[in-house]
């Protein structure tokens, strides 16, 4: 049927009807809050390019986790800033590593929280790349051992989910094998399955102190022009044992999120990354946009595209709105 018999505006006049026919619903439970942990006590260093975000010592981080849980945000993603770095990222595998300490402290003091541990080497290497350097490039196969060792160490500390973000070929299989061998067969893997070599990561590299000291990451992160390649990456991670697959970034890659969900029908995460966050914050501070409205529209678009899980620095502000507090 066509106009005038069909008038689509009929379902828009009444607010209750509009809510009744809403197709996509964003929930607090969908959100994951990324956090940065650093050495020291009582440390809360502002991240200048990410307003409202901080590098926090373990004691401060624990209190932030308590605040998140009170708002209904019960999932956090941890990144570490170590006191010392090395050529291979071995510091990330130590039982007394900065993230391992944070996990134990959170588990001891915060109930009903899910801790997702990022697994990568870029924050822990002196050169800032995501693995061991051989012949001026990241060597894929030698990096796999470090990633597997790091994953087991994080699981031993109490991590609930392991999330490898390095983009090495074969990492999910190697990590799955290592976790199972160590008795952690119940720990799921959330792989950064389609992670693009994006310009949107700039503020994160300040936050995690992880900028590469030479070159870039285009030999292991994906070309932003490629979509079919992303499907191959995701299929490979699923075959290797990934339980959740992630697309990163989110906002410029909504088509990838859509394809991922519809082609694989797997639990799908999307990372609303630092540059996406900071653009909204900067425009909001200049009163160029309604910051809260745009924030919620961004998150809703990611959910509408197919994401079941949204990792976002907006998590607590969005939770306030979803909880009816702002």
GROMACS .gro file of C-alpha atoms in nm:
model
  326
    1UNK     CA    1   0.000   0.000   0.000
    2UNK     CA    2   0.114   0.352  -0.073
    3UNK     CA    3   0.026   0.709   0.027
    4UNK     CA    4  -0.236   0.822   0.121
    5UNK     CA    5  -0.349   0.485   0.259
    6UNK     CA    6  -0.008   0.435   0.420
    7UNK     CA    7   0.110   0.722   0.638
    8UNK     CA    8   0.423   0.627   0.833
    9UNK     CA    9   0.390   0.936   1.050
   10UNK     CA   10   0.085   0.785   1.221
   11UNK     CA   11   0.321   0.590   1.446
   12UNK     CA   12   0.517   0.904   1.539
   13UNK     CA   13   0.251   1.140   1.673
   14UNK     CA   14   0.205   0.977   2.012
   15UNK     CA   15   0.509   0.946   2.241
   16UNK     CA   16   0.387   0.618   2.392
   17UNK     CA   17   0.334   0.467   2.047
   18UNK     CA   18   0.682   0.584   1.941
   19UNK     CA   19   0.830   0.399   2.236
   20UNK     CA   20   0.611   0.097   2.172
   21UNK     CA   21   0.745   0.049   1.818
   22UNK     CA   22   1.108   0.129   1.898
   23UNK     CA   23   1.323  -0.134   1.726
   24UNK     CA   24   1.657  -0.094   1.903
   25UNK     CA   25   1.706  -0.070   2.278
   26UNK     CA   26   2.032   0.033   2.445
   27UNK     CA   27   2.083  -0.108   2.795
   28UNK     CA   28   2.332  -0.036   3.071
   29UNK     CA   29   2.419  -0.406   3.058
   30UNK     CA   30   2.548  -0.359   2.701
   31UNK     CA   31   2.828  -0.126   2.813
   32UNK     CA   32   3.191  -0.201   2.899
   33UNK     CA   33   3.401   0.067   3.070
   34UNK     CA   34   3.772   0.086   2.965
   35UNK     CA   35   4.013   0.181   3.245
   36UNK     CA   36   4.385   0.255   3.267
   37UNK     CA   37   4.586   0.139   3.567
   38UNK     CA   38   4.931   0.272   3.660
   39UNK     CA   39   5.183   0.231   3.942
   40UNK     CA   40   5.169   0.424   4.268
   41UNK     CA   41   4.915   0.510   4.535
   42UNK     CA   42   4.652   0.781   4.521
   43UNK     CA   43   4.734   0.850   4.154
   44UNK     CA   44   4.469   0.998   3.927
   45UNK     CA   45   4.641   1.153   3.628
   46UNK     CA   46   4.404   1.330   3.385
   47UNK     CA   47   4.431   1.223   3.020
   48UNK     CA   48   4.431   1.559   2.845
   49UNK     CA   49   4.288   1.435   2.514
   50UNK     CA   50   4.013   1.229   2.683
   51UNK     CA   51   3.826   1.456   2.927
   52UNK     CA   52   3.698   1.272   3.233
   53UNK     CA   53   3.937   0.978   3.189
   54UNK     CA   54   4.245   0.908   3.400
   55UNK     CA   55   4.547   0.691   3.456
   56UNK     CA   56   4.469   0.551   3.801
   57UNK     CA   57   4.670   0.364   4.060
   58UNK     CA   58   4.522   0.038   4.183
   59UNK     CA   59   4.358   0.189   4.493
   60UNK     CA   60   4.189   0.464   4.292
   61UNK     CA   61   4.090   0.217   4.022
   62UNK     CA   62   3.912  -0.003   4.276
   63UNK     CA   63   3.700   0.293   4.387
   64UNK     CA   64   3.618   0.376   4.024
   65UNK     CA   65   3.503   0.018   3.970
   66UNK     CA   66   3.276   0.046   4.273
   67UNK     CA   67   3.130   0.366   4.126
   68UNK     CA   68   3.071   0.196   3.791
   69UNK     CA   69   2.893  -0.101   3.949
   70UNK     CA   70   2.664   0.130   4.146
   71UNK     CA   71   2.557   0.282   3.812
   72UNK     CA   72   2.490  -0.066   3.671
   73UNK     CA   73   2.804  -0.083   3.455
   74UNK     CA   74   2.936  -0.419   3.569
   75UNK     CA   75   3.197  -0.486   3.301
   76UNK     CA   76   3.538  -0.320   3.278
   77UNK     CA   77   3.824  -0.355   3.028
   78UNK     CA   78   4.169  -0.308   3.183
   79UNK     CA   79   4.482  -0.159   3.024
   80UNK     CA   80   4.811  -0.133   3.210
   81UNK     CA   81   5.087   0.129   3.222
   82UNK     CA   82   5.386  -0.054   3.370
   83UNK     CA   83   5.666   0.098   3.572
   84UNK     CA   84   5.924  -0.056   3.339
   85UNK     CA   85   5.912  -0.183   2.981
   86UNK     CA   86   6.125  -0.433   2.786
   87UNK     CA   87   6.192  -0.530   2.425
   88UNK     CA   88   5.946  -0.820   2.419
   89UNK     CA   89   5.671  -0.721   2.663
   90UNK     CA   90   5.766  -0.991   2.913
   91UNK     CA   91   5.673  -0.756   3.197
   92UNK     CA   92   5.308  -0.811   3.102
   93UNK     CA   93   5.343  -1.183   3.180
   94UNK     CA   94   5.461  -1.143   3.539
   95UNK     CA   95   5.233  -1.243   3.826
   96UNK     CA   96   5.299  -0.905   3.992
   97UNK     CA   97   5.233  -0.707   3.673
   98UNK     CA   98   5.029  -0.390   3.702
   99UNK     CA   99   4.709  -0.537   3.554
  100UNK     CA  100   4.745  -0.858   3.755
  101UNK     CA  101   4.767  -0.651   4.074
  102UNK     CA  102   4.462  -0.452   3.971
  103UNK     CA  103   4.257  -0.764   3.898
  104UNK     CA  104   4.333  -0.912   4.240
  105UNK     CA  105   4.249  -0.587   4.416
  106UNK     CA  106   3.921  -0.543   4.230
  107UNK     CA  107   3.816  -0.902   4.293
  108UNK     CA  108   3.892  -0.861   4.664
  109UNK     CA  109   3.678  -0.549   4.706
  110UNK     CA  110   3.414  -0.531   4.434
  111UNK     CA  111   3.128  -0.777   4.404
  112UNK     CA  112   2.939  -0.861   4.086
  113UNK     CA  113   3.190  -0.725   3.835
  114UNK     CA  114   3.324  -0.873   3.509
  115UNK     CA  115   3.692  -0.805   3.441
  116UNK     CA  116   3.802  -0.819   3.078
  117UNK     CA  117   4.179  -0.816   3.042
  118UNK     CA  118   4.328  -0.670   2.725
  119UNK     CA  119   4.614  -0.881   2.592
  120UNK     CA  120   4.875  -0.701   2.385
  121UNK     CA  121   5.237  -0.591   2.411
  122UNK     CA  122   5.226  -0.231   2.292
  123UNK     CA  123   5.197  -0.080   2.643
  124UNK     CA  124   5.479  -0.303   2.768
  125UNK     CA  125   5.746  -0.282   2.497
  126UNK     CA  126   6.014  -0.015   2.475
  127UNK     CA  127   5.944   0.028   2.104
  128UNK     CA  128   5.562   0.054   2.138
  129UNK     CA  129   5.479  -0.218   1.888
  130UNK     CA  130   5.250  -0.510   1.963
  131UNK     CA  131   5.511  -0.786   1.960
  132UNK     CA  132   5.874  -0.892   1.930
  133UNK     CA  133   6.074  -0.701   1.669
  134UNK     CA  134   6.288  -0.899   1.426
  135UNK     CA  135   6.435  -0.736   1.113
  136UNK     CA  136   6.253  -0.413   1.193
  137UNK     CA  137   5.907  -0.575   1.189
  138UNK     CA  138   5.680  -0.744   1.441
  139UNK     CA  139   5.755  -1.116   1.423
  140UNK     CA  140   5.424  -1.298   1.428
  141UNK     CA  141   5.517  -1.642   1.561
  142UNK     CA  142   5.758  -1.539   1.836
  143UNK     CA  143   5.498  -1.292   1.962
  144UNK     CA  144   5.242  -1.570   2.007
  145UNK     CA  145   5.430  -1.717   2.304
  146UNK     CA  146   5.431  -1.385   2.488
  147UNK     CA  147   5.060  -1.339   2.424
  148UNK     CA  148   4.981  -1.689   2.549
  149UNK     CA  149   5.195  -1.643   2.862
  150UNK     CA  150   5.033  -1.307   2.930
  151UNK     CA  151   4.685  -1.457   2.893
  152UNK     CA  152   4.754  -1.737   3.141
  153UNK     CA  153   4.902  -1.491   3.390
  154UNK     CA  154   4.593  -1.271   3.368
  155UNK     CA  155   4.363  -1.571   3.409
  156UNK     CA  156   4.561  -1.680   3.715
  157UNK     CA  157   4.512  -1.331   3.861
  158UNK     CA  158   4.134  -1.367   3.821
  159UNK     CA  159   4.044  -1.217   3.483
  160UNK     CA  160   3.698  -1.327   3.367
  161UNK     CA  161   3.754  -1.270   2.993
  162UNK     CA  162   4.075  -1.259   2.787
  163UNK     CA  163   4.075  -1.005   2.503
  164UNK     CA  164   4.370  -1.023   2.261
  165UNK     CA  165   4.407  -0.701   2.064
  166UNK     CA  166   4.741  -0.757   1.890
  167UNK     CA  167   4.618  -0.882   1.547
  168UNK     CA  168   4.883  -1.155   1.515
  169UNK     CA  169   4.780  -1.450   1.297
  170UNK     CA  170   4.700  -1.758   1.503
  171UNK     CA  171   4.689  -1.582   1.841
  172UNK     CA  172   4.340  -1.704   1.939
  173UNK     CA  173   4.435  -2.070   1.884
  174UNK     CA  174   4.762  -2.032   2.077
  175UNK     CA  175   4.590  -1.851   2.366
  176UNK     CA  176   4.305  -2.105   2.377
  177UNK     CA  177   4.550  -2.392   2.391
  178UNK     CA  178   4.751  -2.225   2.668
  179UNK     CA  179   4.445  -2.142   2.877
  180UNK     CA  180   4.306  -2.494   2.844
  181UNK     CA  181   4.640  -2.652   2.932
  182UNK     CA  182   4.658  -2.435   3.245
  183UNK     CA  183   4.307  -2.538   3.352
  184UNK     CA  184   4.122  -2.226   3.236
  185UNK     CA  185   3.899  -2.386   2.975
  186UNK     CA  186   3.600  -2.194   3.117
  187UNK     CA  187   3.756  -1.852   3.047
  188UNK     CA  188   3.612  -1.703   2.725
  189UNK     CA  189   3.816  -1.520   2.463
  190UNK     CA  190   3.687  -1.193   2.320
  191UNK     CA  191   3.909  -1.137   2.019
  192UNK     CA  192   3.971  -0.802   1.857
  193UNK     CA  193   3.892  -0.988   1.536
  194UNK     CA  194   3.869  -0.695   1.292
  195UNK     CA  195   4.097  -0.421   1.422
  196UNK     CA  196   4.178  -0.153   1.171
  197UNK     CA  197   4.489   0.064   1.137
  198UNK     CA  198   4.291   0.372   1.231
  199UNK     CA  199   4.360   0.737   1.297
  200UNK     CA  200   4.097   0.728   1.570
  201UNK     CA  201   4.338   0.574   1.824
  202UNK     CA  202   4.540   0.889   1.891
  203UNK     CA  203   4.407   0.979   2.238
  204UNK     CA  204   4.437   0.616   2.355
  205UNK     CA  205   4.808   0.617   2.278
  206UNK     CA  206   4.849   0.911   2.514
  207UNK     CA  207   4.644   0.730   2.778
  208UNK     CA  208   4.829   0.398   2.750
  209UNK     CA  209   5.168   0.549   2.662
  210UNK     CA  210   5.182   0.305   2.373
  211UNK     CA  211   5.267   0.503   2.057
  212UNK     CA  212   5.508   0.312   1.828
  213UNK     CA  213   5.860   0.454   1.835
  214UNK     CA  214   5.913   0.384   1.466
  215UNK     CA  215   5.691   0.310   1.167
  216UNK     CA  216   5.325   0.227   1.214
  217UNK     CA  217   5.105  -0.078   1.268
  218UNK     CA  218   4.982  -0.128   0.914
  219UNK     CA  219   5.165  -0.463   0.873
  220UNK     CA  220   4.936  -0.621   1.132
  221UNK     CA  221   4.631  -0.400   1.175
  222UNK     CA  222   4.381  -0.392   0.889
  223UNK     CA  223   4.348  -0.159   0.591
  224UNK     CA  224   4.042   0.068   0.652
  225UNK     CA  225   3.941   0.013   0.288
  226UNK     CA  226   3.881  -0.360   0.334
  227UNK     CA  227   3.555  -0.528   0.432
  228UNK     CA  228   3.585  -0.882   0.291
  229UNK     CA  229   3.922  -0.919   0.461
  230UNK     CA  230   3.753  -0.844   0.792
  231UNK     CA  231   3.518  -1.135   0.737
  232UNK     CA  232   3.818  -1.362   0.677
  233UNK     CA  233   3.983  -1.239   0.997
  234UNK     CA  234   3.666  -1.298   1.197
  235UNK     CA  235   3.608  -1.642   1.047
  236UNK     CA  236   3.964  -1.741   1.136
  237UNK     CA  237   3.926  -1.627   1.498
  238UNK     CA  238   3.598  -1.815   1.534
  239UNK     CA  239   3.756  -2.130   1.393
  240UNK     CA  240   4.044  -2.092   1.640
  241UNK     CA  241   3.807  -2.069   1.936
  242UNK     CA  242   3.697  -1.708   1.986
  243UNK     CA  243   3.378  -1.685   2.194
  244UNK     CA  244   3.309  -1.318   2.121
  245UNK     CA  245   3.436  -1.122   1.820
  246UNK     CA  246   3.505  -0.751   1.818
  247UNK     CA  247   3.515  -0.478   1.556
  248UNK     CA  248   3.740  -0.177   1.629
  249UNK     CA  249   3.681   0.113   1.576
  250UNK     CA  250   3.303   0.125   1.577
  251UNK     CA  251   3.159   0.446   1.437
  252UNK     CA  252   3.335   0.448   1.098
  253UNK     CA  253   3.291   0.071   1.070
  254UNK     CA  254   2.918   0.021   1.127
  255UNK     CA  255   2.902  -0.173   0.802
  256UNK     CA  256   3.159  -0.418   0.938
  257UNK     CA  257   2.961  -0.460   1.260
  258UNK     CA  258   2.647  -0.526   1.055
  259UNK     CA  259   2.817  -0.783   0.832
  260UNK     CA  260   2.979  -0.952   1.131
  261UNK     CA  261   2.654  -1.000   1.318
  262UNK     CA  262   2.455  -1.114   1.016
  263UNK     CA  263   2.715  -1.339   0.857
  264UNK     CA  264   2.841  -1.514   1.170
  265UNK     CA  265   2.554  -1.479   1.423
  266UNK     CA  266   2.816  -1.465   1.699
  267UNK     CA  267   2.821  -1.248   2.012
  268UNK     CA  268   2.960  -0.925   1.868
  269UNK     CA  269   3.143  -0.645   2.046
  270UNK     CA  270   3.233  -0.302   1.911
  271UNK     CA  271   3.489  -0.060   2.051
  272UNK     CA  272   3.377   0.304   2.050
  273UNK     CA  273   3.737   0.418   2.055
  274UNK     CA  274   3.914   0.716   2.207
  275UNK     CA  275   3.911   0.939   1.898
  276UNK     CA  276   3.538   0.887   1.853
  277UNK     CA  277   3.486   0.973   2.219
  278UNK     CA  278   3.711   1.279   2.212
  279UNK     CA  279   3.547   1.429   1.904
  280UNK     CA  280   3.210   1.425   2.078
  281UNK     CA  281   3.359   1.571   2.397
  282UNK     CA  282   3.545   1.846   2.211
  283UNK     CA  283   3.242   1.950   2.006
  284UNK     CA  284   3.027   1.941   2.318
  285UNK     CA  285   3.267   2.163   2.509
  286UNK     CA  286   3.244   2.420   2.228
  287UNK     CA  287   2.862   2.396   2.230
  288UNK     CA  288   2.865   2.290   1.866
  289UNK     CA  289   2.648   1.988   1.949
  290UNK     CA  290   2.421   1.864   2.224
  291UNK     CA  291   2.685   1.634   2.373
  292UNK     CA  292   2.456   1.397   2.561
  293UNK     CA  293   2.213   1.362   2.274
  294UNK     CA  294   2.493   1.290   2.025
  295UNK     CA  295   2.659   1.048   2.267
  296UNK     CA  296   2.341   0.843   2.297
  297UNK     CA  297   2.281   0.858   1.921
  298UNK     CA  298   2.632   0.724   1.858
  299UNK     CA  299   2.587   0.437   2.103
  300UNK     CA  300   2.243   0.356   1.967
  301UNK     CA  301   2.378   0.345   1.611
  302UNK     CA  302   2.644   0.094   1.718
  303UNK     CA  303   2.380  -0.121   1.884
  304UNK     CA  304   2.149  -0.090   1.581
  305UNK     CA  305   2.429  -0.204   1.351
  306UNK     CA  306   2.445  -0.531   1.543
  307UNK     CA  307   2.674  -0.492   1.843
  308UNK     CA  308   2.571  -0.688   2.152
  309UNK     CA  309   2.852  -0.534   2.359
  310UNK     CA  310   2.976  -0.175   2.336
  311UNK     CA  311   3.311  -0.078   2.485
  312UNK     CA  312   3.298   0.296   2.542
  313UNK     CA  313   3.451   0.575   2.748
  314UNK     CA  314   3.099   0.720   2.759
  315UNK     CA  315   2.985   0.425   2.973
  316UNK     CA  316   2.916   0.604   3.301
  317UNK     CA  317   2.758   0.912   3.142
  318UNK     CA  318   2.539   0.691   2.926
  319UNK     CA  319   2.445   0.483   3.229
  320UNK     CA  320   2.323   0.793   3.409
  321UNK     CA  321   2.091   0.873   3.118
  322UNK     CA  322   1.971   0.516   3.083
  323UNK     CA  323   1.906   0.508   3.458
  324UNK     CA  324   1.700   0.827   3.430
  325UNK     CA  325   1.943   1.036   3.635
  326UNK     CA  326   2.042   1.294   3.370
   0.00000   0.00000   0.00000
